Short mmCIF file of C-alpha atoms in Angstrom, two decimals:
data_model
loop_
_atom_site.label_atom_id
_atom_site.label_comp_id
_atom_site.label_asym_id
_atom_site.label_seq_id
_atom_site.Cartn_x
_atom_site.Cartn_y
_atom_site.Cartn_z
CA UNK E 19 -37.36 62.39 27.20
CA UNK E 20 -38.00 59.84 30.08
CA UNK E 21 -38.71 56.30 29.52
CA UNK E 22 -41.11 53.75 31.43
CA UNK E 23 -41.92 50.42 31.68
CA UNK E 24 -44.97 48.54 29.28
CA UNK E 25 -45.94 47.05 32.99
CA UNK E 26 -46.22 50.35 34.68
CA UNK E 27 -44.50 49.74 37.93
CA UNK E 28 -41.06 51.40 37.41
CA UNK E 29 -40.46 54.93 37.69
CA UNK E 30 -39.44 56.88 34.41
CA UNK E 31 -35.87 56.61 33.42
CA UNK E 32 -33.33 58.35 31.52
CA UNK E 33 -32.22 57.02 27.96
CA UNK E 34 -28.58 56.12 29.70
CA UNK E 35 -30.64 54.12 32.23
CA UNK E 36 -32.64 52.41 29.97
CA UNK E 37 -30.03 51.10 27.98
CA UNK E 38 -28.32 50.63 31.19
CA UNK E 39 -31.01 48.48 32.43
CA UNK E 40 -32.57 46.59 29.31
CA UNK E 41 -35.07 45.61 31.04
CA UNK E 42 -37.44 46.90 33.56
CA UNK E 43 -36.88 46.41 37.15
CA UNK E 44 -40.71 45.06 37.13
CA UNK E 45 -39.70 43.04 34.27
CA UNK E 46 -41.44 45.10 31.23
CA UNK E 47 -39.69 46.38 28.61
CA UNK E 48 -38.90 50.34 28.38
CA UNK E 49 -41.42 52.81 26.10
CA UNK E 50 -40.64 56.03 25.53
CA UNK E 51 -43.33 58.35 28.31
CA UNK E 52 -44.20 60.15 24.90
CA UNK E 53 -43.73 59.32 21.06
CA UNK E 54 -42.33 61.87 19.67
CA UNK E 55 -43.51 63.01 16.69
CA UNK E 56 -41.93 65.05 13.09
CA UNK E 57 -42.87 67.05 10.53
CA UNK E 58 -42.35 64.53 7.40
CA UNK E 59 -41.83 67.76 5.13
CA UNK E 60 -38.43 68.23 7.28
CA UNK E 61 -37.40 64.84 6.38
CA UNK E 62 -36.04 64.29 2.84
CA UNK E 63 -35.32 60.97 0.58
CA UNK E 64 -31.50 60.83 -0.80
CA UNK E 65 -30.04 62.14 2.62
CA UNK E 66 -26.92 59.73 3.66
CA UNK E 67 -28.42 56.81 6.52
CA UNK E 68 -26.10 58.18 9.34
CA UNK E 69 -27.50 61.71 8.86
CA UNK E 70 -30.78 61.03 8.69
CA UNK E 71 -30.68 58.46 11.85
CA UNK E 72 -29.17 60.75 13.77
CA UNK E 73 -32.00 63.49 12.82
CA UNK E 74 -34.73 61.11 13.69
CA UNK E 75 -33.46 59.49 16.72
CA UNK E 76 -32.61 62.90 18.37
CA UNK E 77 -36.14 63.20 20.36
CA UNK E 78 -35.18 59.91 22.38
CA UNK E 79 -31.95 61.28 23.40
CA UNK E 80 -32.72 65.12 24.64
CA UNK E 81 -31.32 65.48 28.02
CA UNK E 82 -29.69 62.68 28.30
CA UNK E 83 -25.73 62.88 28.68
CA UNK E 84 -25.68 60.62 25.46
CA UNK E 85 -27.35 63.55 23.27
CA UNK E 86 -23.67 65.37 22.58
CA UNK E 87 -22.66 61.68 21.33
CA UNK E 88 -25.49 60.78 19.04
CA UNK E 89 -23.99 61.93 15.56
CA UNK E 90 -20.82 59.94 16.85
CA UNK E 91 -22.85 57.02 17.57
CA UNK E 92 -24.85 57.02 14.20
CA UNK E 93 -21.60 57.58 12.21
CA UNK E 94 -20.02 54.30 13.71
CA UNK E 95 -23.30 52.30 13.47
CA UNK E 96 -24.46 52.92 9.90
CA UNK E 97 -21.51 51.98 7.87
CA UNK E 98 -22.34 50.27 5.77
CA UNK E 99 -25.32 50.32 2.54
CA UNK E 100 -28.95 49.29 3.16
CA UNK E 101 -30.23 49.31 -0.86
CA UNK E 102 -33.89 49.19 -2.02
CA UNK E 103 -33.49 46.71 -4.76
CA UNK E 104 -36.15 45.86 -7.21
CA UNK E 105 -35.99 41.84 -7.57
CA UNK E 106 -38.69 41.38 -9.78
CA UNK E 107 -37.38 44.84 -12.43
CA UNK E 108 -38.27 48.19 -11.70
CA UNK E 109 -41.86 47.64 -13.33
CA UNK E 110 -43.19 45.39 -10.39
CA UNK E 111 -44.20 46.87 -7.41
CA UNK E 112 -42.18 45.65 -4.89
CA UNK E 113 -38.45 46.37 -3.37
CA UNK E 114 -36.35 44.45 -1.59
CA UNK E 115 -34.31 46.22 1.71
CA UNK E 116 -31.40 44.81 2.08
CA UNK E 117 -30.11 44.37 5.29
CA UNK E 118 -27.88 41.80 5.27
CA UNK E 119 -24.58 44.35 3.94
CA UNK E 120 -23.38 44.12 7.30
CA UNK E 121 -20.36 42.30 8.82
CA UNK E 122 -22.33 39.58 10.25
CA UNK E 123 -24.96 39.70 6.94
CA UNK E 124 -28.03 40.16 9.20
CA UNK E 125 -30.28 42.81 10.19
CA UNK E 126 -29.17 42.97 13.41
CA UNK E 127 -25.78 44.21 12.69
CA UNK E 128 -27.65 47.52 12.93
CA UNK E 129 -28.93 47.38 16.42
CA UNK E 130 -25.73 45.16 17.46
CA UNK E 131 -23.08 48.05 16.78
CA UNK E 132 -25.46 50.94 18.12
CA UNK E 133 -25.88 49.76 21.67
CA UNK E 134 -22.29 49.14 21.65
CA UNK E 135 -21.22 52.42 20.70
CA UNK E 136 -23.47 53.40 23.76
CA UNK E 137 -22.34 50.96 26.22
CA UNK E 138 -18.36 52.20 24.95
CA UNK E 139 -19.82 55.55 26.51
CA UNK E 140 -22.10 54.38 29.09
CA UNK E 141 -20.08 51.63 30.53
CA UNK E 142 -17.30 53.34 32.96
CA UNK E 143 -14.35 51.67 34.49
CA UNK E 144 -15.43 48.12 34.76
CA UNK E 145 -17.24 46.12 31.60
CA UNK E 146 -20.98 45.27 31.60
CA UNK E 147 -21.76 41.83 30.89
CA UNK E 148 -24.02 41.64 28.06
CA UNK E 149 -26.68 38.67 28.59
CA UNK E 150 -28.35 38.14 25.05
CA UNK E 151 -30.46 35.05 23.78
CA UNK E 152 -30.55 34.09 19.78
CA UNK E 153 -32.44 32.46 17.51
CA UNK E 154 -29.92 32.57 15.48
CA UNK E 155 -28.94 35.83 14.19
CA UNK E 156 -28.38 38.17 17.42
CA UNK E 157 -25.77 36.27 18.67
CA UNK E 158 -23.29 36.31 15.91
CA UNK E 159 -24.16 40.50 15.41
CA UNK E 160 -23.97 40.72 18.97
CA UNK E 161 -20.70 38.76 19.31
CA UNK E 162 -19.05 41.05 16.43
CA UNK E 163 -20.06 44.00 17.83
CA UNK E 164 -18.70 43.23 20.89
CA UNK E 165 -15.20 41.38 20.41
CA UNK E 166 -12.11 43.41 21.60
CA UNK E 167 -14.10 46.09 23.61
CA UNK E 168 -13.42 47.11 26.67
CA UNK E 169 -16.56 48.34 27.13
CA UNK E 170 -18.44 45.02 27.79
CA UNK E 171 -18.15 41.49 27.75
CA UNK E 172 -20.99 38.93 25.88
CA UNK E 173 -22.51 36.14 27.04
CA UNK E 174 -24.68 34.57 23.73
CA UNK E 175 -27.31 32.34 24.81
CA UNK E 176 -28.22 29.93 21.40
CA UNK E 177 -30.68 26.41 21.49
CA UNK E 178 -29.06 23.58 20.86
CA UNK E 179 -29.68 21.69 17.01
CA UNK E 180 -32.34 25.11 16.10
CA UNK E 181 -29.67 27.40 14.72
CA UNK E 182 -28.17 26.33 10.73
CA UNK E 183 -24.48 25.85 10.57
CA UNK E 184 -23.03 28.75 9.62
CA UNK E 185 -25.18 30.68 12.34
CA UNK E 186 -23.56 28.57 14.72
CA UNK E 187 -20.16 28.77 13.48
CA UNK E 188 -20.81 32.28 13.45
CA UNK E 189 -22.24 32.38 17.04
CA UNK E 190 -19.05 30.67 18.29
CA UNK E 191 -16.05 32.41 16.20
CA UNK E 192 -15.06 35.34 18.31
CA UNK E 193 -13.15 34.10 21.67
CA UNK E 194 -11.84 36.80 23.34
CA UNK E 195 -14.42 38.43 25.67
CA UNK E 196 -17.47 36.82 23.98
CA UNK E 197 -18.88 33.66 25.56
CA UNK E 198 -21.23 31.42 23.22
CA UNK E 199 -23.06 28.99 25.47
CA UNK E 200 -25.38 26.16 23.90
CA UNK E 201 -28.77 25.84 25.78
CA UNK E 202 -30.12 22.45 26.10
CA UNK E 203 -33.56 23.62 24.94
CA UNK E 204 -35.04 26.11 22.67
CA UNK E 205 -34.96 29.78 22.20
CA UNK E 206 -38.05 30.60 24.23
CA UNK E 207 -35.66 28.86 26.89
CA UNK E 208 -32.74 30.82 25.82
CA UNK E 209 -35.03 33.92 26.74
CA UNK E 210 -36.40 32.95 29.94
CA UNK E 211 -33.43 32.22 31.26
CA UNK E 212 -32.17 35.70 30.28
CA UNK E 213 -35.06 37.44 31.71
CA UNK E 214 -34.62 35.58 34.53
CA UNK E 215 -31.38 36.81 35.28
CA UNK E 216 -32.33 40.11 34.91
CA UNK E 217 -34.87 39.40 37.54
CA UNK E 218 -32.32 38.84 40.21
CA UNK E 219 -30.99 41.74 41.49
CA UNK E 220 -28.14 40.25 43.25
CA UNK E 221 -26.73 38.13 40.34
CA UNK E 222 -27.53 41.41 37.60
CA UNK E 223 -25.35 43.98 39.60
CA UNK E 224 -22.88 41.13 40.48
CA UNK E 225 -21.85 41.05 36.60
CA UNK E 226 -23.19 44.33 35.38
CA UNK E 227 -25.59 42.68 33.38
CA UNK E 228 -27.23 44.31 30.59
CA UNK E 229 -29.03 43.13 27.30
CA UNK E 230 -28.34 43.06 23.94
CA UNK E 231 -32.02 41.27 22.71
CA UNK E 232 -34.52 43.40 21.21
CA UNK E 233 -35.82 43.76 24.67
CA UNK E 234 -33.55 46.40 25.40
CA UNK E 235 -34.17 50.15 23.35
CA UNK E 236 -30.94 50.64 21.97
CA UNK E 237 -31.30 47.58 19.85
CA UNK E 238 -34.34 48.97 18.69
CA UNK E 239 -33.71 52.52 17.93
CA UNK E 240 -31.12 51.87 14.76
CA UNK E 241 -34.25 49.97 13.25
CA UNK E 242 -36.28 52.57 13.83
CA UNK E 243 -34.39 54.92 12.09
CA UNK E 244 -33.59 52.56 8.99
CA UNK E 245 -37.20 51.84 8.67
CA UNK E 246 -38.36 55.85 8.66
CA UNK E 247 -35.58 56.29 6.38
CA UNK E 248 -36.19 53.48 4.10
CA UNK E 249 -40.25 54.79 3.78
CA UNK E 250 -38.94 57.73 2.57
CA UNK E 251 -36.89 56.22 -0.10
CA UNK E 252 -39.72 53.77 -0.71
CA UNK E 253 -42.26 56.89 -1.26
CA UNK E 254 -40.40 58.75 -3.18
CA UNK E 255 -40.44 56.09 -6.02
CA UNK E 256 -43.67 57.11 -6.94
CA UNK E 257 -47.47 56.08 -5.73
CA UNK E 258 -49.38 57.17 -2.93
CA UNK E 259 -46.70 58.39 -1.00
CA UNK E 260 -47.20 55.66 1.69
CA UNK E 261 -45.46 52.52 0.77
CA UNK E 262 -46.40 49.12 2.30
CA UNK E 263 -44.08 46.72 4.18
CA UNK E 264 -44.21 43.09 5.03
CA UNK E 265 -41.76 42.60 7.98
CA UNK E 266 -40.49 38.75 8.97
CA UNK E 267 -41.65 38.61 12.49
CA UNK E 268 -40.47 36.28 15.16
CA UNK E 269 -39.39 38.00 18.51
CA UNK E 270 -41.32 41.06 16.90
CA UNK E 271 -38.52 44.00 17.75
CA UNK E 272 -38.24 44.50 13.82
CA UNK E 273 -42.24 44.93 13.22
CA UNK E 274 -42.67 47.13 16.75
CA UNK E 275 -39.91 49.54 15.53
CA UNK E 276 -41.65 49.77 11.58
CA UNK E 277 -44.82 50.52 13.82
CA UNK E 278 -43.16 53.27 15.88
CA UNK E 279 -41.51 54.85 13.18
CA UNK E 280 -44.40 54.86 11.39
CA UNK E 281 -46.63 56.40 15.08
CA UNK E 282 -43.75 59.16 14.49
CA UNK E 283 -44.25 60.48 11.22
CA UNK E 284 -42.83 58.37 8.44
CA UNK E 285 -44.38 57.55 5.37
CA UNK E 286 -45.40 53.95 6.35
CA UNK E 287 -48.84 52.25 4.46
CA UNK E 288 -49.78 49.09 5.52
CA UNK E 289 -47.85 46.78 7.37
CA UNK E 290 -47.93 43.08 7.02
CA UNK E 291 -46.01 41.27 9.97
CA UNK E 292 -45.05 37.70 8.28
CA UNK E 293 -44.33 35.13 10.78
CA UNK E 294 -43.32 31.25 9.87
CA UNK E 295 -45.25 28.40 11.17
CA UNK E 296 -45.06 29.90 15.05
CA UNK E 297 -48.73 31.04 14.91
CA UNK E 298 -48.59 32.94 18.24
CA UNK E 299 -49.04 36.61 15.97
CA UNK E 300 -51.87 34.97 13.80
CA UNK E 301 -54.01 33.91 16.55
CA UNK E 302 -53.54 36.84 18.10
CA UNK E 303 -54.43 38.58 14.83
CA UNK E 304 -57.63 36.16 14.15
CA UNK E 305 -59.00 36.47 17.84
CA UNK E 306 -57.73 39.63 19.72
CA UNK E 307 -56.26 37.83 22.96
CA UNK E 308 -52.46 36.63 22.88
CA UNK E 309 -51.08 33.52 24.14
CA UNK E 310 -47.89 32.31 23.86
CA UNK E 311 -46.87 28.59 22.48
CA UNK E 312 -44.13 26.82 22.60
CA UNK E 313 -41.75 27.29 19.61
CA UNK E 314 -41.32 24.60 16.60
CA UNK E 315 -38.75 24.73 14.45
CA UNK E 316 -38.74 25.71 11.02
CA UNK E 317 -36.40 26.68 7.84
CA UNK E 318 -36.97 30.09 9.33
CA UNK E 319 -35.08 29.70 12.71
CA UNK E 320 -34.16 32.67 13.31
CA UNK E 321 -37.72 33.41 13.98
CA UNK E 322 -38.73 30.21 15.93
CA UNK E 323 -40.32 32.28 18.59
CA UNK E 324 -43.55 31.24 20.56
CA UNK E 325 -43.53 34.04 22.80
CA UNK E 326 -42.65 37.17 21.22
CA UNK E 327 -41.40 39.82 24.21
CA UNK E 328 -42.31 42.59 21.90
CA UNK E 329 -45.62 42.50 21.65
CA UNK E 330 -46.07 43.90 25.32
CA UNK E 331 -44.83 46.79 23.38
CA UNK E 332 -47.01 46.56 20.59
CA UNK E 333 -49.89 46.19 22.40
CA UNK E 334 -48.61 49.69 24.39
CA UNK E 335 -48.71 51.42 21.39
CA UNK E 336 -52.31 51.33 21.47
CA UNK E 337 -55.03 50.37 18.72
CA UNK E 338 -54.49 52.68 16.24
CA UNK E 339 -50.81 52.32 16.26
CA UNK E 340 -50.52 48.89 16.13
CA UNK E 341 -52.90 48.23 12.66
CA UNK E 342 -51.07 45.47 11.05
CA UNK E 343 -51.87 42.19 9.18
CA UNK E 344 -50.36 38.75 9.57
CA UNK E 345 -49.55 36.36 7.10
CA UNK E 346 -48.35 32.43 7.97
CA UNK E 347 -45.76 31.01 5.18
CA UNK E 348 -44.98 27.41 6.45
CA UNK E 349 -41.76 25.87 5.21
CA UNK E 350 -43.30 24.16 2.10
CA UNK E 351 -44.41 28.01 0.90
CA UNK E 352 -40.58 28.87 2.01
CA UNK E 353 -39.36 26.33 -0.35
CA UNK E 354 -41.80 27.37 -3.41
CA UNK E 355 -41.14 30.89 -2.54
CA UNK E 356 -37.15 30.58 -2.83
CA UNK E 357 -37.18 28.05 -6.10
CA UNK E 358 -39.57 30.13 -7.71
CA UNK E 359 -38.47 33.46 -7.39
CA UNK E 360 -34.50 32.27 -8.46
CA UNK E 361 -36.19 30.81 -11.26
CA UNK E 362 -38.35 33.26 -12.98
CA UNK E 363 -36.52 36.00 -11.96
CA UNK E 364 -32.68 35.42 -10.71
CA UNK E 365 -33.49 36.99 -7.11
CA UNK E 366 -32.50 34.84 -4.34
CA UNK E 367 -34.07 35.17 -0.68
CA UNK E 368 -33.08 34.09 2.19
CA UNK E 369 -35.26 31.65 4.04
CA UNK E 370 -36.76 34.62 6.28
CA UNK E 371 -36.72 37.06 3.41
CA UNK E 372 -38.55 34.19 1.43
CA UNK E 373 -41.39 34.23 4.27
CA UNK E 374 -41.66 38.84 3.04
CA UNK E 375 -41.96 37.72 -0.26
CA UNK E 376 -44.80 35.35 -0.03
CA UNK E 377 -46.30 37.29 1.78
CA UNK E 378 -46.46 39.83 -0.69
CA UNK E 379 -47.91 37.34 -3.49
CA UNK E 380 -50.79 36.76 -1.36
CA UNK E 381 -51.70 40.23 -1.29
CA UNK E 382 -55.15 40.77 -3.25
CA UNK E 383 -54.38 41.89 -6.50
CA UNK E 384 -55.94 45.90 -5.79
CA UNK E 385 -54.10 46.22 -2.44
CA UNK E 386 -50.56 44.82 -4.09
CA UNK E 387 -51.25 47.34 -7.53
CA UNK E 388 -52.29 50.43 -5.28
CA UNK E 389 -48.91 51.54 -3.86
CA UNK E 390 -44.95 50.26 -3.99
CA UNK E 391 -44.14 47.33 -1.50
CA UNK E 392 -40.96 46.91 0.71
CA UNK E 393 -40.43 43.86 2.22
CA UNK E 394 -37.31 43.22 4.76
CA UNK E 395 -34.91 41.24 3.11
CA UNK E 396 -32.89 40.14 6.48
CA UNK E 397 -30.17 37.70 6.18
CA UNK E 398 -27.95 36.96 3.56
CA UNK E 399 -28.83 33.49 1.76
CA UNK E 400 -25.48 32.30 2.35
CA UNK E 401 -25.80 31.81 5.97
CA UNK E 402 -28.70 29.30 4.89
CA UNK E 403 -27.11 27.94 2.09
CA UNK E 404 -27.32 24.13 3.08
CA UNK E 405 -31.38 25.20 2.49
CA UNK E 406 -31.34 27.35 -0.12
CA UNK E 407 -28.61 26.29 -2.34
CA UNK E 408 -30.77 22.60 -2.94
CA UNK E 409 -33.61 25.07 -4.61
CA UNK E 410 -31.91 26.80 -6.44
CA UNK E 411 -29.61 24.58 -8.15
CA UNK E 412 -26.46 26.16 -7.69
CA UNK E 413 -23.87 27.73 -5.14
CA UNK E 414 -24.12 30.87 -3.20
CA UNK E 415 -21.26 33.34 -2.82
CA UNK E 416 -20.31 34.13 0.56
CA UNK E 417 -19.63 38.21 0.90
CA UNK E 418 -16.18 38.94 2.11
CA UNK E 419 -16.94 39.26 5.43
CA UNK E 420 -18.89 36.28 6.07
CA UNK E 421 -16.68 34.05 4.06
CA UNK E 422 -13.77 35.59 6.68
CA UNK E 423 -15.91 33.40 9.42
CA UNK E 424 -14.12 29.67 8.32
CA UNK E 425 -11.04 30.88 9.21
CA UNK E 426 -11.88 31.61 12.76
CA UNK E 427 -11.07 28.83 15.64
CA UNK E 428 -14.90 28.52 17.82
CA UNK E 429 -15.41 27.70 21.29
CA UNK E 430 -18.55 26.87 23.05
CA UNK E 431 -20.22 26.55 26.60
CA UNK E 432 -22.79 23.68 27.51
CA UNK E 433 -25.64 24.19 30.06
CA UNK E 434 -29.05 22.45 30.65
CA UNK E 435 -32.08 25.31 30.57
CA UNK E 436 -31.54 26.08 34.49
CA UNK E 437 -30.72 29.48 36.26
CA UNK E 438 -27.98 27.48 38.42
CA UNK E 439 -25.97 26.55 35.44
CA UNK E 440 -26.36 29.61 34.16
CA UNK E 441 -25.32 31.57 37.12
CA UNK E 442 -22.44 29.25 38.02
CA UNK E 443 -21.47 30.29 34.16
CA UNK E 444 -21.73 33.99 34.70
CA UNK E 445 -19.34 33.29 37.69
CA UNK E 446 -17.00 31.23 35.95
CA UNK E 447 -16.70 34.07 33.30
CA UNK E 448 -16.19 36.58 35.50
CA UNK E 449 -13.63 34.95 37.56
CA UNK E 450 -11.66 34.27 34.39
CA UNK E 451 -12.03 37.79 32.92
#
């Protein structure tokens, strides 16, 4: 399997050098040269995550030297349980996949600890530096991930005043070789500055610099895999055998990989990409061209994105591929969503998760009875809890893990939204390593 660039002016890679890389040397963002595509009758519900990751993944890694490692990479990633829960009772129509069991309690916990694995095999005698911008939730998944290896060293990227508290307490926790720098700006800022970076070839093999963002295909892959494996759960429940899925969309890694997994062979129905009050995906939706914004803030922060990267890969997947809906929740539908949902029913949603569910109560009554619903459920309300706890009426439990966090000393960097600061950072960090 060889890998190329959405822009077309890089010669195919290997899987190592993709990862390697993160992003294109002509500044796209690596495809695989073919999708590769299974027999769904080989691919079973009830089989353990790891297992079946490792299964579905293993077209993307043959040939590559990380092939012999991928069962060893899967087993260290997926640790951890990723439920379909019915909020509503097993008589509605819609689960809930929970992917907030994680250390950090987010989604990207996933894709975090898988492209670690690989860079602890990838890396060689001298750590990469791993450049990543957040909106929120990347950062702290990223930082976790990477604390105490050897491997590589992160450099987290976060806007100042758009992340909630916890996310930044989170963000800033880890010491050790993880850097958490506060951009005066937002996170469209945050992720020019990275790509930026890895636009100068001088200061990128200086520090080794590699990404952690969706923009790179290792953080992708693990959602791939969760997403195949959770339509198989999902469609083995009972209906058509293709289950639906609304996906909270910001920087739109989470939606491309439901799309590729679903280009590969896995049960996937409709897809409804649910984006906050960052219209970018509906206008593209509404009029067929895209054009990026700048970013507002929302309850929804984590995706407070103007200028999704992903969608150059979207849009490489090609018509037929890429069939999706989009649905805009602003924050008042947030708020009714949450309140409403805790009161009828006891469920409680994260602000992001909130923006799923909505999305899924504006579904025309035929198209919502027709088949079984999954929509992500990606953060754990507690990380938002100085939002939801108000509309609910009561106090949310931290898991273990998270509730670890306010024991931890935090440190943070300062820089203005200019590649000198940053690069005179990068230095600094290196000299002190």
């Amino acid at each position: 399997m060889r890998f190329v660039s959405t822009r077309g002016d890089t010669a195919p890679v290997s899987l190592s050098q993709a990862l390697r890389l993160g992003v294109a040397p002509d500044g796209g963002l690596f495809m695989p040269e073919a999708i590769p595509l299974h027999e769904p009758s080989k691919f079973a519900a009830g089989r353990p995550l790891a297992a079946f990751a490792a299964d579905w993944l293993r077209p993307f890694f043959d040939g590559d030297p990380l092939a012999g490692e991928l069962d060893a990479i899967c087993a260290e990633a997926f640790t951890f349980p990723v439920p379909l829960v019915a909020p509503f009772g097993d008589d509605v129509g819609l689960r809930a996949l929970e992917l907030f069991h994680g250390p950090t309690g987010a989604f990207k916990d996933f894709g975090a600890r898988f492209l670690m694995a690989c860079f602890d095999r990838l890396a060689g005698e001298e750590p990469l530096t791993v450049l990543a911008a957040t909106s929120g939730d990347t950062g702290g998944a990223v930082g976790c991930a990477a604390v105490g290896r050897r491997s590589s060293r992160g450099v987290i990227l976060y806007p100042r005043g758009r992340v909630s508290p916890f996310q930044e307490r989170q963000l800033t926790c880890w010491g050790a070789n993880v850097t958490a720098v506060e951009v005066d700006g937002d996170f469209d800022d945050c992720q020019a500055l990275v790509k930026a970076a890895f636009a100068d070839p001088q200061l990128s093999a200086a520090h080794r610099l590699t990404s952690a963002n969706s923009i790179n295909l290792g953080r992708l892959l693990p959602q791939v895999a969760y997403c195949a494996h959770a339509a198989f759960e999902a469609a083995a429940l009972g209906g058509d055998g293709r289950p639906g899925f609304l996906i909270p969309s910001g920087n739109l890694g989470h939606g491309f990989a439901l799309l590729l997994a679903r280009a590969m062979g896995a049960p996937v129905g409709p897809v409804v990409l649910a984006t906050n009050a960052n219209r970018t995906l509906l206008d593209w939706h509404q009029s067929g061209r895209y054009a990026a914004r700048p970013s507002i803030a929302t309850l929804a922060n984590a995706m407070d994105v103007g200028a999704p990267s992903n969608f150059e890969r979207v849009a490489a997947l090609g018509d037929g591929a890429a069939e999706v809906t989009v649905e805009l929740v602003d924050d008042e539908a947030i708020r009714h969503r949450i309140a409403a949902d805790y009161r009828e029913n006891g469920y409680v949603w994260c602000p992001h998760s909130a923006i799923a569910a909505e999305a899924w109560r504006r579904l025309a009554a035929p198209a919502r009875d027709e088949r079984l619903w999954v929509a992500a459920a990606t953060a754990h309300p507690f990380k938002f809890a100085e939002i939801v706890e108000p509309l609910i009426g009561r106090e949310i439990e931290p898991s273990p893990a998270l509730a670890a966090i306010d024991d931890r000393p935090t440190a943070k960097q300062q820089i203005a939204a200019r590649m000198p600061e940053l690069a005179a950072l990068l230095d600094q960090q290196r000299v002190a390593a």
